[in-house]
Amino acid sequence: QMDLCIEAFGTSKQKRALNSRRMNAVGNDIVSTAVTKAAANVIDAKGVTALIQDVAQDDVQNISVFLPPCDEGADKPENVYKFEDILSPAEYEALRVPAAVFVNISAEEITKKTEDKSHCSFVLEELKFLPADERKRDHKARCLWFLDTLIKFSYLRVIKKKHPMGPACPHVISKKLMKNFTSLTYNNGSVQNLISASMKAKITAYVIALALHINNFQTDLTVLQNDLRLQESRMLDIAKAMRLKISKAKGLPGLENDSNHKLGTLSLPLPVPKAAGSQRKRKKMN
């Protein structure tokens, strides 16, 4: 009705503005129709299944961006993903105090923590096998405490607190989590820290790397996958991107012993990365 009034009684300026708005609306409709038609043509040409596979392949390739620094020319497995790239000396030192609760933990305390599910399954199992040597025991306790914290951090979505892991978490570790494992996003007029899908993949890669150092470069990926609440396919994509050799094994007693668990082994020489397309072809042939 307003447009009709402008057409009948409006000034020349108002009529020009009305014509301009109508032309823009027509132009937008044309563009929208063209985009829709182009998308339909792509879907018709490639098929929905092929498009989904393309997206999945891009996703696997993008994982490599979030892996720990990798030395492909390393002479030892421990040098492929260096420990210092997972925890700096200052961060490692900061873990001495919070990890002390693990150093002298008793079998009864481990049983209680298992019942309470206060820590992830990987950590609870490894606490049963702390070395007798004082230095090695302290080292493993620090690694387990950080790994447990990293997994719990991955459960968060939007970080609203300055110290999301509580007062027991050292400041330098909180800073590391926020800086290295969150993305900045703008929402409702403010900047927030978000654990996006890509950051979840990065956390997973660092958890795997640390677990490899803890377990002499072979670790149960299925246990870590369950702790991280991931699908097996996602976990294996990340493990393969990290150049691990995947094999099957029975789970540890009490940890789904009936099912086939996937083991990830870091050994030299590193496997040559394989294209996702060739992997799909081999699967079809089998």
mmCIF file with all atom_site columns, C-alpha atoms in Angstrom, residues 120-122 151 154-155 200 204 207 220-232 235 251 254-257 259-262:
data_model
loop_
_atom_site.group_PDB
_atom_site.id
_atom_site.type_symbol
_atom_site.label_atom_id
_atom_site.label_alt_id
_atom_site.label_comp_id
_atom_site.label_asym_id
_atom_site.label_entity_id
_atom_site.label_seq_id
_atom_site.pdbx_PDB_ins_code
_atom_site.Cartn_x
_atom_site.Cartn_y
_atom_site.Cartn_z
_atom_site.occupancy
_atom_site.B_iso_or_equiv
_atom_site.pdbx_formal_charge
_atom_site.auth_seq_id
_atom_site.auth_comp_id
_atom_site.auth_asym_id
_atom_site.auth_atom_id
_atom_site.pdbx_PDB_model_num
ATOM 1  C CA . CYS A 1 120 ? 39.156 -41.018 32.387 1.00 0.00 ? 120 CYS A CA 1
ATOM 2  C CA . SER A 1 121 ? 39.575 -44.783 31.874 1.00 0.00 ? 121 SER A CA 1
ATOM 3  C CA . PHE A 1 122 ? 43.017 -44.443 30.286 1.00 0.00 ? 122 PHE A CA 1
ATOM 4  C CA . ILE A 1 151 ? 40.350 -34.830 27.878 1.00 0.00 ? 151 ILE A CA 1
ATOM 5  C CA . SER A 1 154 ? 37.494 -31.330 25.394 1.00 0.00 ? 154 SER A CA 1
ATOM 6  C CA . TYR A 1 155 ? 34.024 -31.896 26.926 1.00 0.00 ? 155 TYR A CA 1
ATOM 7  C CA . LYS A 1 200 ? 38.512 -31.145 19.268 1.00 0.00 ? 200 LYS A CA 1
ATOM 8  C CA . THR A 1 204 ? 42.679 -35.572 20.232 1.00 0.00 ? 204 THR A CA 1
ATOM 9  C CA . VAL A 1 207 ? 46.203 -36.677 23.646 1.00 0.00 ? 207 VAL A CA 1
ATOM 10 C CA . ASP A 1 220 ? 44.970 -48.373 22.882 1.00 0.00 ? 220 ASP A CA 1
ATOM 11 C CA . LEU A 1 221 ? 43.108 -45.973 20.612 1.00 0.00 ? 221 LEU A CA 1
ATOM 12 C CA . THR A 1 222 ? 39.714 -47.444 21.520 1.00 0.00 ? 222 THR A CA 1
ATOM 13 C CA . VAL A 1 223 ? 40.108 -46.519 25.187 1.00 0.00 ? 223 VAL A CA 1
ATOM 14 C CA . LEU A 1 224 ? 41.137 -42.974 24.250 1.00 0.00 ? 224 LEU A CA 1
ATOM 15 C CA . GLN A 1 225 ? 38.292 -42.777 21.732 1.00 0.00 ? 225 GLN A CA 1
ATOM 16 C CA . ASN A 1 226 ? 35.749 -43.676 24.425 1.00 0.00 ? 226 ASN A CA 1
ATOM 17 C CA . ASP A 1 227 ? 37.306 -41.213 26.870 1.00 0.00 ? 227 ASP A CA 1
ATOM 18 C CA . LEU A 1 228 ? 37.169 -38.437 24.250 1.00 0.00 ? 228 LEU A CA 1
ATOM 19 C CA . ARG A 1 229 ? 33.603 -39.418 23.231 1.00 0.00 ? 229 ARG A CA 1
ATOM 20 C CA . LEU A 1 230 ? 34.489 -39.728 19.567 1.00 0.00 ? 230 LEU A CA 1
ATOM 21 C CA . GLN A 1 231 ? 33.338 -42.006 16.777 1.00 0.00 ? 231 GLN A CA 1
ATOM 22 C CA . GLU A 1 232 ? 35.848 -44.701 15.837 1.00 0.00 ? 232 GLU A CA 1
ATOM 23 C CA . MET A 1 235 ? 39.698 -41.373 15.918 1.00 0.00 ? 235 MET A CA 1
ATOM 24 C CA . GLY A 1 251 ? 40.833 -54.754 25.328 1.00 0.00 ? 251 GLY A CA 1
ATOM 25 C CA . GLY A 1 254 ? 37.643 -54.413 32.685 1.00 0.00 ? 254 GLY A CA 1
ATOM 26 C CA . LEU A 1 255 ? 37.851 -52.271 29.576 1.00 0.00 ? 255 LEU A CA 1
ATOM 27 C CA . GLU A 1 256 ? 35.518 -53.985 27.093 1.00 0.00 ? 256 GLU A CA 1
ATOM 28 C CA . ASN A 1 257 ? 37.586 -57.167 26.922 1.00 0.00 ? 257 ASN A CA 1
ATOM 29 C CA . SER A 1 259 ? 35.458 -56.275 21.736 1.00 0.00 ? 259 SER A CA 1
ATOM 30 C CA . ASN A 1 260 ? 38.252 -55.700 19.271 1.00 0.00 ? 260 ASN A CA 1
ATOM 31 C CA . HIS A 1 261 ? 40.314 -52.715 20.267 1.00 0.00 ? 261 HIS A CA 1
ATOM 32 C CA . LYS A 1 262 ? 42.395 -50.667 17.852 1.00 0.00 ? 262 LYS A CA 1
#
